[in-house]
XYZ file of C-alpha atoms in Angstrom:
718
model
C -0.002 0.222 -0.160
C 1.104 3.382 -0.582
C 0.981 5.938 2.177
C -1.319 8.856 1.784
C 0.691 11.847 0.363
C 0.609 15.053 2.370
C 0.865 18.641 1.756
C 4.136 20.497 1.375
C 5.091 22.044 4.638
C 7.137 25.318 5.274
C 9.766 23.051 7.030
C 10.362 21.092 3.704
C 12.683 23.783 2.300
C 15.227 22.234 4.584
C 14.629 18.710 2.955
C 15.262 19.804 -0.640
C 18.793 19.385 -2.295
C 19.323 21.855 -5.183
C 21.808 21.114 -7.875
C 23.469 23.988 -9.866
C 26.439 25.638 -11.503
C 26.913 22.955 -14.144
C 30.302 22.874 -15.827
C 30.923 20.690 -18.683
C 34.727 19.525 -19.165
C 36.644 20.795 -22.373
C 35.960 17.408 -23.846
C 32.465 17.336 -22.934
C 32.890 13.956 -21.286
C 32.427 14.919 -17.507
C 30.271 17.299 -15.735
C 31.016 19.002 -12.511
C 28.348 20.674 -10.389
C 27.318 21.757 -6.934
C 24.904 20.146 -4.724
C 23.362 22.452 -1.916
C 21.611 20.851 0.945
C 20.562 22.028 4.648
C 21.736 20.663 7.947
C 18.645 19.388 9.637
C 19.989 20.419 12.989
C 21.802 23.768 12.286
C 19.939 24.927 9.308
C 23.126 25.782 7.879
C 23.418 25.559 3.906
C 26.031 22.783 2.791
C 27.499 22.989 -0.736
C 29.968 20.237 -2.131
C 31.198 19.730 -5.613
C 30.152 16.381 -7.662
C 31.657 14.836 -10.660
C 29.608 12.828 -13.036
C 31.243 10.707 -15.977
C 28.751 11.222 -18.775
C 30.119 7.854 -20.542
C 29.599 5.722 -17.704
C 26.881 7.677 -15.481
C 28.931 7.318 -12.278
C 28.923 10.270 -10.086
C 31.704 10.944 -7.424
C 31.671 13.481 -4.508
C 34.723 15.506 -5.102
C 34.579 17.713 -1.895
C 32.884 17.285 1.474
C 33.518 20.309 3.412
C 30.196 21.681 2.870
C 31.571 25.088 2.082
C 32.632 24.515 -1.660
C 31.452 26.073 -4.719
C 32.172 27.686 -8.217
C 33.988 24.647 -9.819
C 35.941 25.506 -12.840
C 37.624 23.062 -15.294
C 41.548 23.806 -16.054
C 41.954 23.979 -19.795
C 43.455 20.508 -20.053
C 40.501 19.169 -18.171
C 42.683 17.368 -15.491
C 42.052 19.875 -12.474
C 38.992 21.774 -11.184
C 39.603 25.133 -9.397
C 36.810 26.231 -6.993
C 35.816 28.568 -4.092
C 35.916 27.348 -0.605
C 35.266 28.985 2.648
C 36.563 26.067 4.794
C 39.562 28.072 6.050
C 37.220 30.935 7.095
C 37.589 33.195 4.016
C 36.420 32.572 0.403
C 39.823 31.219 -1.171
C 40.727 29.296 -4.165
C 41.320 25.564 -4.004
C 42.554 23.004 -6.585
C 41.795 19.425 -6.802
C 42.921 16.871 -9.459
C 40.057 14.986 -11.273
C 41.819 11.860 -11.003
C 41.665 11.865 -7.399
C 43.602 13.183 -4.314
C 42.926 15.759 -1.601
C 41.961 19.267 -2.643
C 44.698 22.077 -1.873
C 44.796 25.629 -1.185
C 45.997 28.717 -2.862
C 45.997 31.030 0.070
C 45.965 34.805 -0.834
C 45.554 37.655 1.692
C 42.625 38.891 -0.588
C 39.125 37.392 -0.087
C 38.126 35.876 -3.499
C 34.662 37.534 -4.866
C 33.029 35.220 -7.560
C 34.347 32.225 -9.194
C 37.884 31.575 -10.527
C 38.721 32.104 -13.892
C 41.413 30.085 -15.516
C 43.885 31.594 -17.999
C 43.760 29.558 -21.324
C 47.386 28.507 -21.024
C 46.370 26.826 -17.504
C 49.150 28.633 -15.683
C 47.372 31.145 -13.878
C 43.902 31.919 -12.091
C 42.401 35.252 -12.195
C 39.893 36.513 -9.663
C 38.135 39.624 -8.356
C 38.588 40.863 -4.796
C 38.123 44.299 -2.986
C 41.120 46.565 -2.581
C 41.892 49.831 -1.010
C 43.134 51.685 -4.118
C 43.135 55.357 -3.142
C 45.989 57.430 -4.319
C 48.601 58.833 -1.675
C 47.228 62.287 -1.366
C 43.675 61.324 -0.968
C 41.706 62.354 1.835
C 37.997 61.396 2.505
C 36.679 64.988 1.695
C 38.379 68.386 1.919
C 38.066 69.696 5.651
C 38.116 66.219 7.035
C 40.262 65.626 10.308
C 43.950 65.055 9.992
C 43.718 61.370 10.812
C 40.641 60.681 8.691
C 42.855 58.893 6.129
C 43.893 56.422 8.479
C 40.592 55.985 9.969
C 39.551 55.182 6.319
C 42.606 52.528 5.840
C 41.837 51.045 9.068
C 38.145 50.680 8.184
C 38.991 48.998 4.595
C 41.526 46.741 6.622
C 38.929 45.546 9.290
C 36.584 44.967 6.101
C 38.841 42.941 4.313
C 40.191 40.889 7.130
C 36.655 40.434 8.570
C 37.954 41.218 12.057
C 34.718 40.072 13.734
C 36.904 39.735 17.131
C 36.988 43.402 17.214
C 33.409 43.546 18.602
C 34.571 41.579 21.884
C 37.736 43.484 22.304
C 37.991 45.524 25.499
C 38.863 48.720 23.224
C 35.671 48.310 21.484
C 34.353 51.535 23.072
C 37.543 53.298 21.799
C 36.969 51.974 18.155
C 35.626 54.804 15.925
C 32.870 52.979 13.998
C 31.791 56.206 11.993
C 30.783 55.682 8.398
C 31.968 58.703 6.373
C 29.910 58.732 2.996
C 31.133 60.767 -0.018
C 30.130 58.642 -3.030
C 26.543 58.553 -4.686
C 26.690 54.638 -4.752
C 28.037 53.312 -1.246
C 26.122 50.462 -0.573
C 24.458 47.564 -2.282
C 21.867 44.843 -1.080
C 23.297 41.528 0.119
C 26.808 43.317 0.393
C 26.239 46.386 2.604
C 28.422 49.307 2.794
C 31.567 49.286 0.305
C 33.520 51.838 2.581
C 36.393 53.157 0.379
C 37.030 49.734 -1.279
C 37.268 49.137 -5.065
C 36.906 45.813 -6.841
C 40.043 44.893 -8.432
C 41.258 41.932 -10.628
C 44.282 39.788 -9.488
C 45.875 36.474 -10.512
C 47.824 33.579 -8.928
C 50.152 31.448 -10.604
C 49.122 27.856 -10.478
C 51.886 25.359 -9.458
C 51.876 21.788 -10.568
C 52.096 20.524 -7.175
C 50.376 21.903 -3.669
C 52.717 24.796 -2.543
C 54.611 24.457 0.430
C 54.194 27.942 1.454
C 51.268 29.165 3.734
C 50.959 32.290 1.341
C 50.437 32.809 -2.174
C 51.314 36.195 -3.475
C 48.518 37.372 -5.803
C 49.479 39.991 -8.646
C 47.131 42.873 -8.760
C 46.308 43.485 -12.490
C 43.609 46.491 -12.481
C 44.761 49.801 -10.960
C 42.997 52.880 -10.083
C 40.263 54.228 -7.822
C 37.753 52.319 -9.979
C 35.626 49.360 -9.699
C 36.480 46.279 -12.148
C 34.413 43.244 -12.667
C 33.963 40.235 -15.092
C 37.648 39.279 -15.725
C 37.914 37.402 -19.074
C 41.383 36.467 -20.249
C 42.261 36.073 -23.776
C 42.973 32.795 -25.463
C 46.876 33.534 -25.506
C 46.559 34.780 -21.878
C 48.283 38.053 -22.853
C 45.333 40.273 -22.071
C 42.204 40.382 -19.517
C 38.924 41.922 -20.558
C 36.995 43.510 -17.631
C 34.016 45.856 -17.452
C 34.724 49.018 -15.750
C 34.143 52.661 -15.928
C 37.503 54.649 -15.853
C 36.682 57.876 -17.782
C 35.142 59.641 -14.827
C 32.708 59.040 -11.970
C 31.252 56.024 -12.540
C 28.525 56.621 -9.756
C 26.859 59.094 -12.032
C 26.493 57.040 -15.076
C 24.543 54.351 -16.278
C 26.627 52.817 -18.784
C 29.984 50.662 -18.991
C 33.213 50.489 -20.753
C 34.985 47.377 -21.941
C 38.788 47.654 -21.057
C 41.698 45.577 -21.977
C 44.735 45.137 -19.555
C 48.067 43.856 -20.608
C 48.766 41.185 -18.066
C 52.376 41.636 -18.000
C 52.480 45.471 -17.792
C 48.996 46.142 -16.326
C 48.455 48.861 -18.641
C 44.870 49.666 -19.546
C 43.563 50.246 -23.036
C 39.863 51.539 -23.764
C 38.178 48.996 -25.966
C 34.801 49.906 -26.099
C 32.779 52.940 -24.525
C 29.196 51.345 -24.701
C 25.976 53.336 -24.361
C 24.550 50.908 -21.679
C 25.844 48.283 -19.361
C 27.650 45.180 -20.249
C 27.583 41.747 -18.687
C 29.185 38.544 -19.155
C 32.335 38.985 -21.414
C 33.278 36.060 -23.380
C 36.420 35.650 -25.967
C 35.708 33.690 -28.936
C 38.290 30.650 -29.182
C 40.436 32.380 -31.626
C 40.477 35.814 -29.820
C 39.091 37.743 -32.574
C 35.765 38.656 -30.955
C 34.186 39.228 -27.633
C 30.649 38.439 -26.898
C 28.791 40.049 -24.167
C 25.068 41.059 -22.963
C 24.062 44.512 -22.510
C 21.588 47.186 -23.826
C 21.787 50.530 -25.244
C 20.017 52.435 -22.624
C 17.476 53.905 -24.817
C 14.867 53.174 -22.097
C 16.860 53.386 -19.016
C 16.945 49.997 -16.828
C 13.438 49.150 -18.720
C 15.596 48.397 -22.155
C 15.538 44.843 -23.560
C 18.812 43.021 -23.171
C 20.537 41.815 -26.196
C 23.408 39.597 -26.973
C 26.332 41.634 -28.702
C 29.821 40.622 -30.741
C 32.758 43.036 -30.797
C 34.893 42.232 -33.574
C 38.503 43.301 -32.734
C 39.839 43.418 -36.363
C 43.474 42.911 -35.478
C 43.511 45.579 -33.004
C 45.425 43.817 -30.461
C 48.314 43.048 -32.972
C 48.323 46.951 -33.420
C 48.931 47.345 -29.688
C 51.947 45.192 -29.897
C 53.439 47.320 -32.763
C 52.230 50.694 -31.994
C 51.655 50.643 -28.131
C 48.222 52.177 -28.609
C 44.606 50.698 -29.077
C 41.978 52.608 -31.214
C 38.671 51.980 -29.340
C 35.712 50.262 -31.109
C 33.054 52.359 -32.683
C 29.516 51.307 -32.698
C 29.848 49.766 -36.285
C 32.155 47.368 -34.812
C 29.618 45.978 -32.566
C 26.994 43.483 -33.736
C 23.582 43.239 -32.039
C 22.707 39.716 -32.846
C 19.299 39.787 -31.170
C 17.955 43.207 -32.581
C 14.729 43.052 -34.019
C 13.569 40.148 -32.122
C 11.486 40.057 -28.562
C 14.126 38.068 -27.173
C 15.446 39.117 -23.617
C 19.126 37.869 -24.006
C 20.942 36.412 -21.150
C 17.516 35.793 -18.957
C 16.831 32.497 -17.398
C 13.649 31.442 -15.588
C 14.510 30.242 -11.980
C 12.728 28.565 -9.224
C 11.996 29.927 -5.631
C 13.915 26.588 -4.711
C 17.290 26.646 -6.358
C 20.900 26.908 -6.329
C 23.023 29.135 -9.046
C 21.878 28.470 -12.561
C 25.376 28.588 -14.038
C 26.315 30.200 -17.424
C 23.991 31.983 -20.041
C 26.789 32.588 -22.468
C 29.249 30.060 -23.759
C 31.194 29.497 -26.870
C 31.514 26.150 -28.077
C 34.165 25.990 -31.163
C 32.690 28.571 -33.684
C 29.394 28.683 -32.307
C 28.115 31.065 -29.600
C 25.385 29.443 -27.088
C 23.308 31.910 -25.204
C 20.276 31.942 -23.026
C 17.270 34.124 -23.943
C 13.589 34.332 -22.753
C 10.665 34.873 -24.867
C 6.868 34.944 -24.100
C 7.568 33.721 -20.606
C 9.879 30.841 -21.342
C 13.768 30.489 -21.436
C 15.642 28.765 -24.329
C 19.121 27.951 -25.232
C 20.112 29.208 -28.688
C 23.138 28.921 -30.793
C 24.381 31.903 -33.049
C 26.718 30.783 -35.943
C 28.455 33.314 -38.109
C 27.880 32.826 -41.720
C 28.699 34.842 -44.716
C 25.630 36.449 -44.959
C 25.783 37.054 -41.152
C 24.816 35.409 -37.708
C 22.262 32.654 -37.889
C 20.268 32.169 -34.760
C 18.891 28.832 -33.871
C 16.639 27.635 -31.054
C 18.138 24.492 -29.617
C 16.531 23.806 -26.147
C 13.530 24.794 -24.188
C 9.946 24.808 -24.456
C 6.885 26.960 -22.858
C 6.301 23.793 -20.497
C 9.721 23.938 -18.645
C 11.860 26.582 -17.101
C 15.604 26.554 -17.952
C 17.639 28.586 -15.451
C 21.293 28.088 -16.634
C 23.333 25.594 -18.807
C 26.715 24.654 -19.867
C 28.109 23.867 -23.467
C 31.126 21.841 -24.604
C 32.080 19.485 -27.308
C 28.416 19.281 -28.749
C 26.981 18.847 -25.402
C 24.767 21.075 -23.486
C 23.715 20.369 -19.863
C 20.593 22.221 -18.677
C 19.340 23.063 -15.309
C 15.373 23.104 -15.468
C 12.139 22.721 -13.803
C 8.707 22.459 -14.226
C 5.772 23.468 -11.956
C 5.661 19.704 -10.693
C 9.169 18.937 -10.778
C 12.089 20.934 -8.926
C 15.342 21.604 -10.645
C 17.551 18.867 -12.027
C 20.261 18.686 -14.793
C 19.357 17.397 -18.052
C 21.687 16.458 -21.186
C 21.247 17.388 -24.671
C 23.648 16.501 -27.615
C 24.048 18.416 -30.764
C 25.035 17.244 -34.019
C 27.088 19.006 -36.623
C 23.752 19.998 -38.400
C 22.428 21.953 -35.368
C 19.969 19.007 -34.596
C 19.452 18.134 -30.944
C 18.433 15.047 -28.932
C 15.870 15.148 -26.546
C 16.819 15.967 -22.796
C 17.848 13.185 -20.807
C 17.896 13.676 -17.102
C 21.118 13.324 -15.239
C 20.174 14.053 -11.849
C 17.095 12.954 -9.740
C 17.089 14.917 -6.397
C 14.152 15.254 -4.222
C 12.342 12.203 -5.997
C 11.795 10.661 -2.530
C 10.193 13.848 -1.280
C 8.123 14.346 -4.457
C 6.858 11.007 -3.821
C 5.764 11.940 -0.523
C 3.805 15.115 -1.158
C 0.652 16.032 -3.165
C 1.463 18.682 -5.909
C -1.381 20.759 -7.891
C -1.570 20.115 -11.649
C -0.837 23.111 -13.677
C -1.693 24.995 -17.167
C -0.270 27.762 -18.954
C -3.082 30.166 -20.494
C -3.333 33.660 -22.028
C -5.958 36.101 -21.766
C -7.125 39.411 -22.918
C -6.684 42.513 -20.493
C -9.214 45.136 -20.113
C -7.620 47.352 -23.013
C -7.106 44.720 -25.292
C -3.545 43.478 -24.447
C -2.698 39.805 -24.626
C -1.173 38.391 -21.283
C 0.204 35.312 -20.178
C -0.717 33.602 -16.851
C -0.140 30.186 -15.015
C -2.736 28.193 -12.851
C -2.009 25.758 -10.303
C -5.097 23.718 -9.240
C -5.574 22.495 -5.942
C -3.769 19.077 -5.405
C -5.780 16.166 -6.094
C -7.992 17.762 -8.995
C -7.148 17.404 -12.537
C -7.821 20.137 -14.955
C -9.935 18.179 -17.336
C -11.993 17.174 -14.300
C -12.486 20.446 -12.853
C -13.252 22.186 -16.486
C -15.906 19.314 -17.276
C -18.103 20.145 -14.450
C -16.892 23.540 -12.897
C -19.988 24.370 -11.117
C -19.283 21.226 -8.778
C -16.037 23.191 -7.281
C -15.407 26.479 -5.468
C -11.789 26.854 -4.691
C -10.041 29.568 -2.906
C -7.679 31.458 -4.822
C -4.175 32.948 -4.029
C -2.807 35.489 -6.418
C 1.174 35.878 -6.590
C 2.606 38.932 -8.145
C 6.412 38.728 -9.323
C 9.182 41.124 -8.417
C 11.082 43.395 -10.528
C 8.838 44.643 -12.216
C 11.388 43.709 -14.858
C 11.409 39.868 -14.373
C 8.890 37.074 -15.310
C 7.080 34.024 -14.287
C 7.566 31.069 -16.495
C 6.955 26.986 -16.076
C 9.042 26.783 -13.077
C 8.791 24.983 -9.895
C 7.077 27.287 -7.378
C 7.308 25.916 -3.697
C 5.263 28.826 -2.400
C 2.341 27.949 -4.727
C 2.517 24.398 -4.256
C 2.408 25.008 -0.567
C -1.266 26.497 -1.152
C -2.134 23.928 -3.738
C -1.723 21.206 -1.264
C -4.085 22.896 1.130
C -6.844 23.306 -1.256
C -6.150 26.638 -2.926
C -6.048 27.558 -6.559
C -2.858 29.739 -7.278
C -2.776 32.196 -10.269
C 0.029 34.267 -11.431
C 0.452 36.420 -14.430
C 3.218 38.290 -16.515
C 1.633 41.854 -16.452
C 2.904 44.646 -18.594
C 6.310 45.699 -17.283
C 7.400 41.912 -17.314
C 10.494 40.769 -19.505
C 10.368 38.437 -22.340
C 7.659 40.107 -24.274
C 9.421 42.782 -26.226
C 10.421 46.474 -25.739
C 7.153 48.189 -25.706
C 5.498 45.768 -23.199
C 8.319 45.986 -20.990
C 8.737 49.717 -20.567
C 5.008 50.967 -20.827
C 4.611 51.184 -17.196
C 7.605 53.325 -16.541
C 6.484 56.424 -14.370
C 3.062 54.691 -14.313
C 3.262 51.968 -11.940
C -0.307 50.798 -10.613
C -1.985 51.654 -14.166
C -1.717 48.984 -17.151
C 0.027 46.487 -14.716
C -2.740 46.691 -12.414
C -5.319 46.210 -15.305
C -3.606 43.129 -16.320
C -3.595 41.487 -12.857
C -7.156 42.343 -12.327
C -8.056 40.996 -15.678
C -5.915 37.875 -14.869
C -8.100 37.350 -11.924
C -11.367 37.781 -13.967
C -10.101 35.171 -16.301
C -9.447 32.602 -13.959
C -12.765 33.482 -12.092
C -14.689 33.126 -15.490
C -13.466 29.422 -15.517
C -16.195 28.846 -13.014
C -14.389 26.952 -10.119
C -13.368 29.952 -7.877
C -14.680 31.062 -4.709
C -14.952 34.825 -5.329
C -15.445 35.508 -1.498
C -12.199 33.712 -0.617
C -9.414 35.172 -2.978
C -6.051 36.483 -1.527
C -3.049 38.195 -2.996
C 0.692 38.247 -2.246
C 4.186 39.507 -3.476
C 7.322 40.333 -2.731
C 9.373 43.618 -3.797
C 7.713 44.869 -6.902
C 4.898 42.098 -6.009
C 4.712 43.760 -2.552
C 4.179 47.181 -4.123
C 1.559 45.510 -6.326
C -0.221 44.122 -3.283
C -0.365 47.259 -1.469
C -1.561 49.115 -4.479
C -4.119 46.304 -5.229
C -5.671 46.886 -1.683
C -5.823 50.581 -2.150
C -7.911 50.129 -5.377
C -10.141 47.203 -4.802
C -11.896 45.272 -1.854
C -12.035 42.020 -3.963
C -9.459 40.299 -1.802
C -10.324 38.518 1.565
C -6.760 39.308 2.918
C -3.385 40.184 1.590
C 0.371 39.859 2.635
C 3.058 42.535 0.918
C 6.684 41.480 1.295
C 9.447 44.315 1.071
C 6.983 46.665 -0.730
C 7.790 50.135 -1.918
C 4.707 52.111 -0.901
C 6.115 55.930 -0.786
C 8.063 56.858 -3.887
C 8.548 60.263 -2.580
C 10.039 59.937 0.975
C 11.698 56.682 -0.688
C 13.758 58.626 -2.832
C 17.844 58.110 -2.365
C 16.965 55.282 0.185
C 17.603 52.464 -2.272
C 20.811 51.129 -3.749
C 19.470 51.293 -7.051
C 18.926 55.047 -7.219
C 19.171 55.568 -11.265
C 16.830 52.347 -11.540
C 14.104 54.166 -9.387
C 14.620 57.611 -11.016
C 14.046 55.879 -14.413
C 11.174 53.660 -13.269
C 9.319 56.149 -11.353
C 9.629 58.974 -13.819
C 10.789 61.883 -11.527
C 12.831 63.361 -8.916
C 10.924 64.550 -5.883
C 12.222 68.376 -6.106
C 10.895 68.301 -9.676
C 7.879 66.556 -9.977
C 6.622 65.279 -6.577
C 3.155 64.603 -7.876
C 4.226 62.037 -10.404
C 5.942 60.093 -7.366
C 2.883 60.542 -5.013
C 0.418 59.518 -7.706
C 1.800 55.927 -7.949
C 2.253 55.551 -4.262
C 0.196 53.383 -2.448
C 0.544 55.458 0.736
C -1.237 58.366 -0.942
C -4.563 56.026 -0.792
C -3.921 54.338 2.229
C -7.272 55.471 3.710
C -9.035 53.315 1.197
C -7.855 50.167 2.227
C -10.362 47.731 3.838
C -8.567 44.563 3.335
C -6.681 42.983 6.188
C -2.886 43.079 5.278
C 0.122 41.438 6.540
C 3.501 43.063 6.025
C 6.802 41.517 5.972
C 10.217 43.275 5.697
C 13.873 42.451 6.143
C 15.206 45.308 8.547
C 18.571 45.627 6.614
C 16.685 45.812 3.092
C 18.808 48.130 0.912
C 16.725 47.693 -2.306
C 13.401 48.553 -0.697
C 14.236 49.744 2.835
C 11.889 49.180 5.716
C 10.541 52.635 5.830
C 8.134 51.684 3.050
C 6.485 48.944 5.361
C 6.727 51.209 8.413
C 4.894 54.111 6.659
C 2.014 52.061 5.368
C 1.457 50.188 8.501
C 1.749 53.341 10.630
C -0.845 54.683 8.301
C -3.105 51.915 8.308
C -2.844 51.478 12.339
C -3.698 55.299 12.729
C -6.891 54.873 10.678
C -7.857 52.031 12.807
C -7.457 49.306 9.962
C -6.535 45.746 10.341
C -2.686 45.508 9.782
C 0.268 43.576 11.172
C 3.957 44.170 10.709
C 6.596 41.252 10.632
C 10.292 42.708 10.849
C 13.215 40.051 10.137
C 16.276 41.276 11.791
C 19.678 41.029 9.865
C 17.943 40.439 6.590
C 18.554 42.076 3.361
C 15.984 42.468 0.470
C 15.289 38.892 0.075
C 15.137 36.444 3.190
C 18.325 34.340 3.334
C 18.220 32.404 6.700
C 15.964 29.244 6.476
C 14.281 30.090 9.774
C 13.167 33.221 8.452
C 12.092 31.734 5.234
C 10.094 29.135 7.018
C 8.617 31.670 9.412
C 7.480 33.735 6.348
C 5.773 30.840 4.703
C 4.228 29.776 8.143
C 2.605 33.214 8.636
C 1.547 33.743 5.099
C -0.190 30.220 5.275
C -1.914 31.070 8.693
C -2.965 34.592 7.625
C -4.912 33.255 4.694
C -6.167 30.419 6.188
C -7.714 32.476 9.106
C -9.425 34.787 6.955
C -10.504 31.769 4.563
C -12.627 30.548 7.618
C -14.242 33.858 8.402
């Protein structure tokens, strides 16, 4: 007999294992990846690296410290470099694929991001923070004489993560003041930068474990600028980085691509882009650099495209003449221009580990991820005489791809469906570009999935009130088949939860949504939509809400509710709404505009665009999204602020927020909550100490789900 299946519970997030960051070997015969799990006693996240032989199907656990991530193959395919915090700080470690213990390349710098092999296999590049101020620098004119020393001491404490200082007997004598002079001085999940800059370093890789306890890293990038995305050229002589070295980067929303001579550290401007650039990737022959970016024509609401920069012999000219002529716009090819493809976009799950790559050369072909109509696909771009030919290789509207790795005619996908958590799948590509059906490689969480009941699902489209076509997803209550319900809808009356995604420039897809299945297991239908403002539907669909939040996006959400209700099996007296970030904004906006929902829960919302100006870590995004500055056009900001309409709320609302949120600061929840309480309305505020914008601690995620379920269940029964 089979045991009766149960609903998913909030605590089940601790039982999931997540696979991610797939990395195919250069020969395509082996796969390295990370498996994440949680310690059931301590709730601590554990990550280790696994190795799969794709020819035999055997899997070996390469590391077991629980603190290892970011595996990267050496060019020869005999070693894997990875990042581990087992020594107390993030550092580079090496392990031979043939066996043996991992060994350490200890540097005084704490490594940020993953290791990047030089194609010669003799060096590894990495990014780290450094104090890069010139010798005559002072924090600001008129600062105290010892203020530079204070800044240097602060930088050292940050770099060394000297947590013991908090308990030192001299704690009361330690000056913990923060001196802010930059426009951009903090970032969510990172915190305050201080006076540090991101720089690129490399370490030489010995053939055997070093005897020394310290490895001297060489700093390649210099100057009081941030540098990121290191990409070494195939010959190892150059490192391409993203930076803005032509002025104060805090005041621009575009990037530059710079080349650094690895031996002399001399910088050369390669390309001054009109917008940001992401994910630099050299072609195998070194004649091109591919990257994602956009032209900034619609600010942060600009669709992302895939570009290729053709170097046209420029590197040889540097060797001969000692100078580099920067690329002009006509040297840059936009491979996705004229399409609705949102390049570089993947569709993830709310139970997930890092997706891996979204841009990957494999021989002459460039593989990339792009989203269209709420689904992510892997494409190839092949250079032909007539131009670049794009071919869709993997993906469908029925799955969600969150990353991939490509090598030697093989593609490993990380993908999920609404009823299957993320796993790894293998696709093979022949010389004509034909692909095999995805073959599942990992089978994580199968035992858990056999124990719980999940709701069936469907994707549908509907017409918004002004004629716009919009996509939506519906998760049915567990135990009910769509055909069964649709055949006799009048027999059923399900409560419904509406979920709203963050962003606004993101999108739902056919991914596994833990939160949706929590409700489906308890008899709720769950609906979510991609309203205007969502990505993957083209430029006009994406930017039409700029400066007008709560207008067309609100129409699309409420029209989606109407479309589901029209199916005939929803209990309209028991409808609920929830969202986080922009989804939290829309939740607070919705309850100021309608009383159709029995209860609501808003997580990390934006509620006051006027008072919130300058409090977020993404100032430029806010200016472009909201359409105004408070001293120029306060009415535009207030018009789209839920706080302005707080007196119209009649729906009981639960407000949740991380107290360290630097993206949508907690003041937004405080203002809205205070207004509701001052008006005598039903509201509860939940605050999570130590949390940034997204809740990272498992105990807080569990608490969030418990409170969300209990809140809606309480009002469902009223």
